[in-house]
Short mmCIF file of C-alpha atoms and ligand atoms in Angstrom, two decimals:
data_model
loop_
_atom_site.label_atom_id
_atom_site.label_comp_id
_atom_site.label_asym_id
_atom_site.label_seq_id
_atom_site.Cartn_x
_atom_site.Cartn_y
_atom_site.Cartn_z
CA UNK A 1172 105.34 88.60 49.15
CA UNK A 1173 104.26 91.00 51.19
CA UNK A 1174 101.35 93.63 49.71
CA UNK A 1175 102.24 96.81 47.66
CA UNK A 1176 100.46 100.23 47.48
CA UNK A 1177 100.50 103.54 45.09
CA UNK A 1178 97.77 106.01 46.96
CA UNK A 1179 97.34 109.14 45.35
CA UNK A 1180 97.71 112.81 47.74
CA UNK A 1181 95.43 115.32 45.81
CA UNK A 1182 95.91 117.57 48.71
CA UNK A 1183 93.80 120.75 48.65
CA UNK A 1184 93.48 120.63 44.93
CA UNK A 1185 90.54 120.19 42.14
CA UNK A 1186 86.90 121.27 42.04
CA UNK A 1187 83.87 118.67 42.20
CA UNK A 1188 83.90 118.34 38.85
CA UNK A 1189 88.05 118.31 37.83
CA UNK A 1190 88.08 115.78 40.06
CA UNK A 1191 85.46 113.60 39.16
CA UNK A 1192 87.09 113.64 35.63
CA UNK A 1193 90.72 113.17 36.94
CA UNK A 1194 88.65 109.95 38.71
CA UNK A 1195 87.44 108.65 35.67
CA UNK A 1196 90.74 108.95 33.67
CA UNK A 1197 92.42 107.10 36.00
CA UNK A 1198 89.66 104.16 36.16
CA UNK A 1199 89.86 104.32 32.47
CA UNK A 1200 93.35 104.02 32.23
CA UNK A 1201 93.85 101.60 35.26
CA UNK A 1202 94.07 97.53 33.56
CA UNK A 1203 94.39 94.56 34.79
CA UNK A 1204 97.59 94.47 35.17
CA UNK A 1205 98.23 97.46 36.67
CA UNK A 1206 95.71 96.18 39.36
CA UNK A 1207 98.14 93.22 39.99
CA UNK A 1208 101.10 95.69 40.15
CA UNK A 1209 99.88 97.26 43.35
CA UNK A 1210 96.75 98.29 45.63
CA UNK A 1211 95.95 101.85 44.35
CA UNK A 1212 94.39 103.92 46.71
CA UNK A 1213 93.28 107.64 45.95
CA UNK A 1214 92.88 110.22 48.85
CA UNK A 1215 90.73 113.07 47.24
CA UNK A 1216 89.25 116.15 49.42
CA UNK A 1217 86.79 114.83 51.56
CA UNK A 1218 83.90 115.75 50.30
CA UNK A 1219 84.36 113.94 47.55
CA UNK A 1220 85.03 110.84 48.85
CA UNK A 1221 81.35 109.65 48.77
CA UNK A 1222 81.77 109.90 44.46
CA UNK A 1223 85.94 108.77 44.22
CA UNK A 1224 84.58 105.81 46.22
CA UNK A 1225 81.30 105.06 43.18
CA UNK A 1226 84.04 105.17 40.77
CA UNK A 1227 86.58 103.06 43.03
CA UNK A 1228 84.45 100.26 43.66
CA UNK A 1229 83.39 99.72 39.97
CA UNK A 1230 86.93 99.95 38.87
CA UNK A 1231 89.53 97.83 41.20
CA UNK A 1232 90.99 100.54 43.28
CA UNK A 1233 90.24 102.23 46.95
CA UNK A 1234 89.80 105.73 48.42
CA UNK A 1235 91.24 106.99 51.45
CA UNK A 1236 90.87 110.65 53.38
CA UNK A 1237 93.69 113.03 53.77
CA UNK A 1238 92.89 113.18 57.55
CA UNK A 1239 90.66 112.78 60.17
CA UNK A 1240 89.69 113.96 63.43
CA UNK A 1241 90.89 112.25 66.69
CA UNK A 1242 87.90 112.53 68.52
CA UNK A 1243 84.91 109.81 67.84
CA UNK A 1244 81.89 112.71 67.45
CA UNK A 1245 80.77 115.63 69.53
CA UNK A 1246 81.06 119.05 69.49
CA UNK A 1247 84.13 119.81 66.81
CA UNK A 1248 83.37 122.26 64.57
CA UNK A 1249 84.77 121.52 61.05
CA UNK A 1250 86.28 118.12 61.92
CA UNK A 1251 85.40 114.63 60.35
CA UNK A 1252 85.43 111.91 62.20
CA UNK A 1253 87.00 108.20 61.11
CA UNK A 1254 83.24 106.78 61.28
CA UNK A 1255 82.08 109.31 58.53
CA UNK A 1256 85.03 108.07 56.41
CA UNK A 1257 84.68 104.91 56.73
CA UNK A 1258 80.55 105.34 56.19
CA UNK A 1259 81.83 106.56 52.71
CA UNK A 1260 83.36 103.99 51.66
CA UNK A 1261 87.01 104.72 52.08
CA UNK A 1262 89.70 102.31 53.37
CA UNK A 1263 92.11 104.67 54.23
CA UNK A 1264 92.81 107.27 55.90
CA UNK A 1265 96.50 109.42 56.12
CA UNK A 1266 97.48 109.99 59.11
CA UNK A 1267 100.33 112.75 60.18
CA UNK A 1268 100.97 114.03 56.98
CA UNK A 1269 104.24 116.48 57.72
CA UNK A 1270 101.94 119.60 56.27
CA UNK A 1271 100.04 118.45 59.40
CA UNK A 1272 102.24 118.43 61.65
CA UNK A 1273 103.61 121.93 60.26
CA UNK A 1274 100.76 123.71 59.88
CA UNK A 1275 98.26 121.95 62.38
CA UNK A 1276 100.82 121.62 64.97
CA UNK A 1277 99.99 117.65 64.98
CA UNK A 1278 101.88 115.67 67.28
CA UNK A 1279 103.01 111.84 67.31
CA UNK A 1280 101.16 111.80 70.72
CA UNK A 1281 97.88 113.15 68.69
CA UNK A 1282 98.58 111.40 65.73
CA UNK A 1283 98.59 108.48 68.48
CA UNK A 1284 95.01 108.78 69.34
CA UNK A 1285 94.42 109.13 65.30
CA UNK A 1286 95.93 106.04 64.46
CA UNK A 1287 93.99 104.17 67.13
CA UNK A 1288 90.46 105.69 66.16
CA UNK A 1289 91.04 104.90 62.70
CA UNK A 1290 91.93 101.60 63.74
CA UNK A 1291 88.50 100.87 65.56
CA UNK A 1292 86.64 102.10 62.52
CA UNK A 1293 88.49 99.56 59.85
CA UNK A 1294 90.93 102.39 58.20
CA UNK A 1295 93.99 101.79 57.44
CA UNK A 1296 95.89 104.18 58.85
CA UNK A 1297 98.75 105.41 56.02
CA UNK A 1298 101.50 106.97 58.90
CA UNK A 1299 103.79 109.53 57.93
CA UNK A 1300 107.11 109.87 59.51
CA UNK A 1301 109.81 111.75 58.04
CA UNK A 1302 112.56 114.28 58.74
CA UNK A 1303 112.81 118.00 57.83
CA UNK A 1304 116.28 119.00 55.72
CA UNK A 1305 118.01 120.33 58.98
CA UNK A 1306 117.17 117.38 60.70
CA UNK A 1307 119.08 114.97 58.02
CA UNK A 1308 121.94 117.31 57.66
CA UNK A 1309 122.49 117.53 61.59
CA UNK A 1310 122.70 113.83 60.94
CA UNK A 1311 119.45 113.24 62.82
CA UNK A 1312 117.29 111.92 60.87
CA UNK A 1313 117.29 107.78 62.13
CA UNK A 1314 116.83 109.69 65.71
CA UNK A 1315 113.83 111.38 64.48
CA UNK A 1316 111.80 109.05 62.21
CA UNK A 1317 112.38 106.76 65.08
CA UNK A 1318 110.46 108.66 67.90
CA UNK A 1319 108.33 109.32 65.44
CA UNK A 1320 107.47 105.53 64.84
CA UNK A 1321 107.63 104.83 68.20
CA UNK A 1322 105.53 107.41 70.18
CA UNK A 1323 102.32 106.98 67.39
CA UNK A 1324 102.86 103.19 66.80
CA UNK A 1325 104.37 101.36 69.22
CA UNK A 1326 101.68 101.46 72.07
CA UNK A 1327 99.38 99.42 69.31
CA UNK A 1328 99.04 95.58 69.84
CA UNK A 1329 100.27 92.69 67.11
CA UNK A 1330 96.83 92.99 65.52
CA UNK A 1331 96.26 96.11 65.13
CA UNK A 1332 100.03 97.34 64.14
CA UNK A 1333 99.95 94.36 61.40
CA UNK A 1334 97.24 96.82 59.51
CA UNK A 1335 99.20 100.01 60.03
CA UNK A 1336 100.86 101.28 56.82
CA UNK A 1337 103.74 103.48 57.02
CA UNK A 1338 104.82 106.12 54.67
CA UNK A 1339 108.68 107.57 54.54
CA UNK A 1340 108.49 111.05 53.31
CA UNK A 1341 111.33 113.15 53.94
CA UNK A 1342 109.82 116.62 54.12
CA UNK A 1343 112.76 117.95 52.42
CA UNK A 1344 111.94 116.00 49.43
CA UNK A 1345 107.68 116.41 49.45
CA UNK A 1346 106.70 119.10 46.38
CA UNK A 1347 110.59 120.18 45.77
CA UNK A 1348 111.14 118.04 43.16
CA UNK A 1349 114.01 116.78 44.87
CA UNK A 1350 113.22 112.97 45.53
CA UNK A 1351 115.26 110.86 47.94
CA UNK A 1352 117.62 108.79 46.43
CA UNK A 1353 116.95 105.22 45.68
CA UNK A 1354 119.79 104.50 47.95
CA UNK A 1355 118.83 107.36 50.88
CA UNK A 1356 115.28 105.51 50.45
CA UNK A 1357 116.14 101.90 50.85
CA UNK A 1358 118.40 102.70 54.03
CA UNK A 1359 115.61 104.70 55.87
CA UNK A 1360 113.10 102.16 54.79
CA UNK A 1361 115.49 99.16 56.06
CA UNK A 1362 115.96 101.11 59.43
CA UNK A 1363 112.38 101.09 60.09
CA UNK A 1364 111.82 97.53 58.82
CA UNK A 1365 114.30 96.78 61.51
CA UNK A 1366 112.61 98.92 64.10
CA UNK A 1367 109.27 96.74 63.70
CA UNK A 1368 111.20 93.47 63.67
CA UNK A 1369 113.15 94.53 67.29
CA UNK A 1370 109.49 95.65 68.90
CA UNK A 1371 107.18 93.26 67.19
CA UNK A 1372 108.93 90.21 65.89
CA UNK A 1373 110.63 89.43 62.01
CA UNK A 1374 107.55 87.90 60.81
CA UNK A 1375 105.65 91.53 61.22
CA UNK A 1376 108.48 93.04 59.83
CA UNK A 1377 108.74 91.36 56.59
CA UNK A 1378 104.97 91.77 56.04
CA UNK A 1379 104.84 95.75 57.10
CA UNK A 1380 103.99 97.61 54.16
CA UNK A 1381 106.51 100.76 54.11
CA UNK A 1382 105.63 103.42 51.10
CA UNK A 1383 108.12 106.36 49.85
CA UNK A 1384 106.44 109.99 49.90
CA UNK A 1385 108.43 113.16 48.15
CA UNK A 1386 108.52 114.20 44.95
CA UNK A 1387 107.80 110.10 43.59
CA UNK A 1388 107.64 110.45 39.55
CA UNK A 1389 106.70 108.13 36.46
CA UNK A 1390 110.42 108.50 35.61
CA UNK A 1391 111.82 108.01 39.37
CA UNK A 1392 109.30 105.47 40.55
CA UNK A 1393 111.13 102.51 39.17
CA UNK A 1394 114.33 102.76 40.73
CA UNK A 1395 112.66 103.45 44.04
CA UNK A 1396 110.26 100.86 43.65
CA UNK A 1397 113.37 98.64 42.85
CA UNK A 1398 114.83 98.74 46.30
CA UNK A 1399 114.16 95.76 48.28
CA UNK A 1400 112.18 97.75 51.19
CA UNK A 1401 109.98 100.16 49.29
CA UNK A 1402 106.90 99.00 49.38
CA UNK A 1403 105.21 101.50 47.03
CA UNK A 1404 104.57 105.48 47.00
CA UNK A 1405 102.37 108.08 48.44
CA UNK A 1406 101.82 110.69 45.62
CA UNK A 1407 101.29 114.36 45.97
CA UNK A 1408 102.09 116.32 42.56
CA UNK A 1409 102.30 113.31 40.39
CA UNK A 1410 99.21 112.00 41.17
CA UNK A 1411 97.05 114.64 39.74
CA UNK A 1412 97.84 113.74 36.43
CA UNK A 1413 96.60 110.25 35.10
CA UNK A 1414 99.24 109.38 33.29
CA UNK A 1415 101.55 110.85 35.23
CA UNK A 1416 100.43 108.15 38.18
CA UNK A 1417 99.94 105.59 35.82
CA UNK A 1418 103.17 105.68 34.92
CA UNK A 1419 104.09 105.66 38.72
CA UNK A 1420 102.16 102.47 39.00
CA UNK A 1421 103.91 100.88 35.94
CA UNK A 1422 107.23 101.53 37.84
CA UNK A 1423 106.76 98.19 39.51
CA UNK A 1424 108.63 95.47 37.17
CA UNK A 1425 105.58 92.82 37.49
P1 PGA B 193 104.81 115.13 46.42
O1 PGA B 193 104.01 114.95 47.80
O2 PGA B 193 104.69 113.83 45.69
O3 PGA B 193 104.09 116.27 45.72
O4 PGA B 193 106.21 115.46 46.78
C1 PGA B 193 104.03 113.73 48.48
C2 PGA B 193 103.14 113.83 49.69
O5 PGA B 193 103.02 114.94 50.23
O6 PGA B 193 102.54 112.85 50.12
#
């Protein structure tokens, strides 16, 4: 069976210190079990990685950043580079986040170069594709999630692509509250499965790890964790709450 993930999107959100408490709720909460369910990865602001990673490592679970720089070091005012993230213990990193690419004008060329740095400094890259509202009702949204995958992705060799994580989150559905169905889910997911099995063989496809991003809840996670190609969640809202992503984690039947 191939491996499942819940990572946690605090965004811009929580001091030092809520955050450090939010940290040890969740370890507290986290069992064994839960453990089994799924990898649980949480992506805090940056500078706290260095602590979210103390508590991590003691308690079963990983840290990840929220984004990264695409340049290795140098003269970049303000930017953090995949070697500082990974020199703080995190496994992860999120890459192309679609408050990125609308705010930061990132692009899948960019996000590219991201994907390939994080790569060479053992992250995980978490990739988000995804298509805005207008974009789904023009009908467009295969077309777009599909460039998307394909412009930051597809250059990557077998190796290197087998680590790559991808994250569906429909931008319509990220902080609205309106989730994606199940069934709206399950056929982007399947699309994309089948777009790694055309470029890099079935094998790869069966064992890509494909999370669902957009308003993911304790009381929607199950039925979205039910479908046969959702892989897990990336959690914005819901995952500032322990129980609230608890719950999310407990959406997995076993
Ligand atoms: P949301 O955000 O769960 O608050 O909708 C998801 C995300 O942005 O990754």
């Amino acid at each position: 069976m191939r491996g499942r993930i819940v990572a946690g999107n605090w965004k811009m959100n929580k001091t030092f210190e809520e955050a450090e408490d939010l940290l040890y709720e969740i370890a507290e909460s986290l069992t064994e079990e839960d453990l089994e369910k799924a990898t649980v990865v949480i992506c805090p602001p940056s500078p706290y990685l260095e602590m979210a990673h103390d508590v991590a490592k003691e308690n079963g679970f990983y840290t990840g950043a929220q984004n990264m720089s695409n340049k290795e070091s140098g003269a970049f005012t303000g930017e953090i580079s995949a070697a500082m993230i990974s020199s703080v213990g995190a496994a992860f990193v999120i890459v192309g986040h679609s408050e990125r690419r609308a705010y930061f004008g990132e692009t899948d060329e960019l996000l590219c170069e991201k994907v390939e740095i994080a790569l060479k400094n053992n992250l995980v890259p978490v990739f988000c594709c995804g298509e805005r509202l207008e974009e789904r009702n023009a009908g467009a949204h295969f077309a777009v999630v599909k460039k998307q995958v394909q412009t930051a992705l597809f250059n990557l060799g077998d190796e290197d692509f087998s680590k790559v994580v991808i994250a569906y989150e429909p931008v319509w559905a990220i902080g609205t509250g309106v989730n994606a169905t199940p069934e709206q889910a399950q056929e982007m997911h399947n699309f994309i499965r089948n777009l790694v099995a055309e470029k890099f063989g079935k094998k790869m496809a069966e064992e890509k790890i494909i999370l669902y991003g957009g308003s993911c809840n304790a009381t929607n996670a199950s039925a979205l964790f039910a479908q046969p190609d959702v892989d897990g969640g990336l959690i914005g809202g819901a995952s500032l709450k322990a129980s609230e992503f608890l719950g999310i984690i407990r959406g997995f039947d076993k």
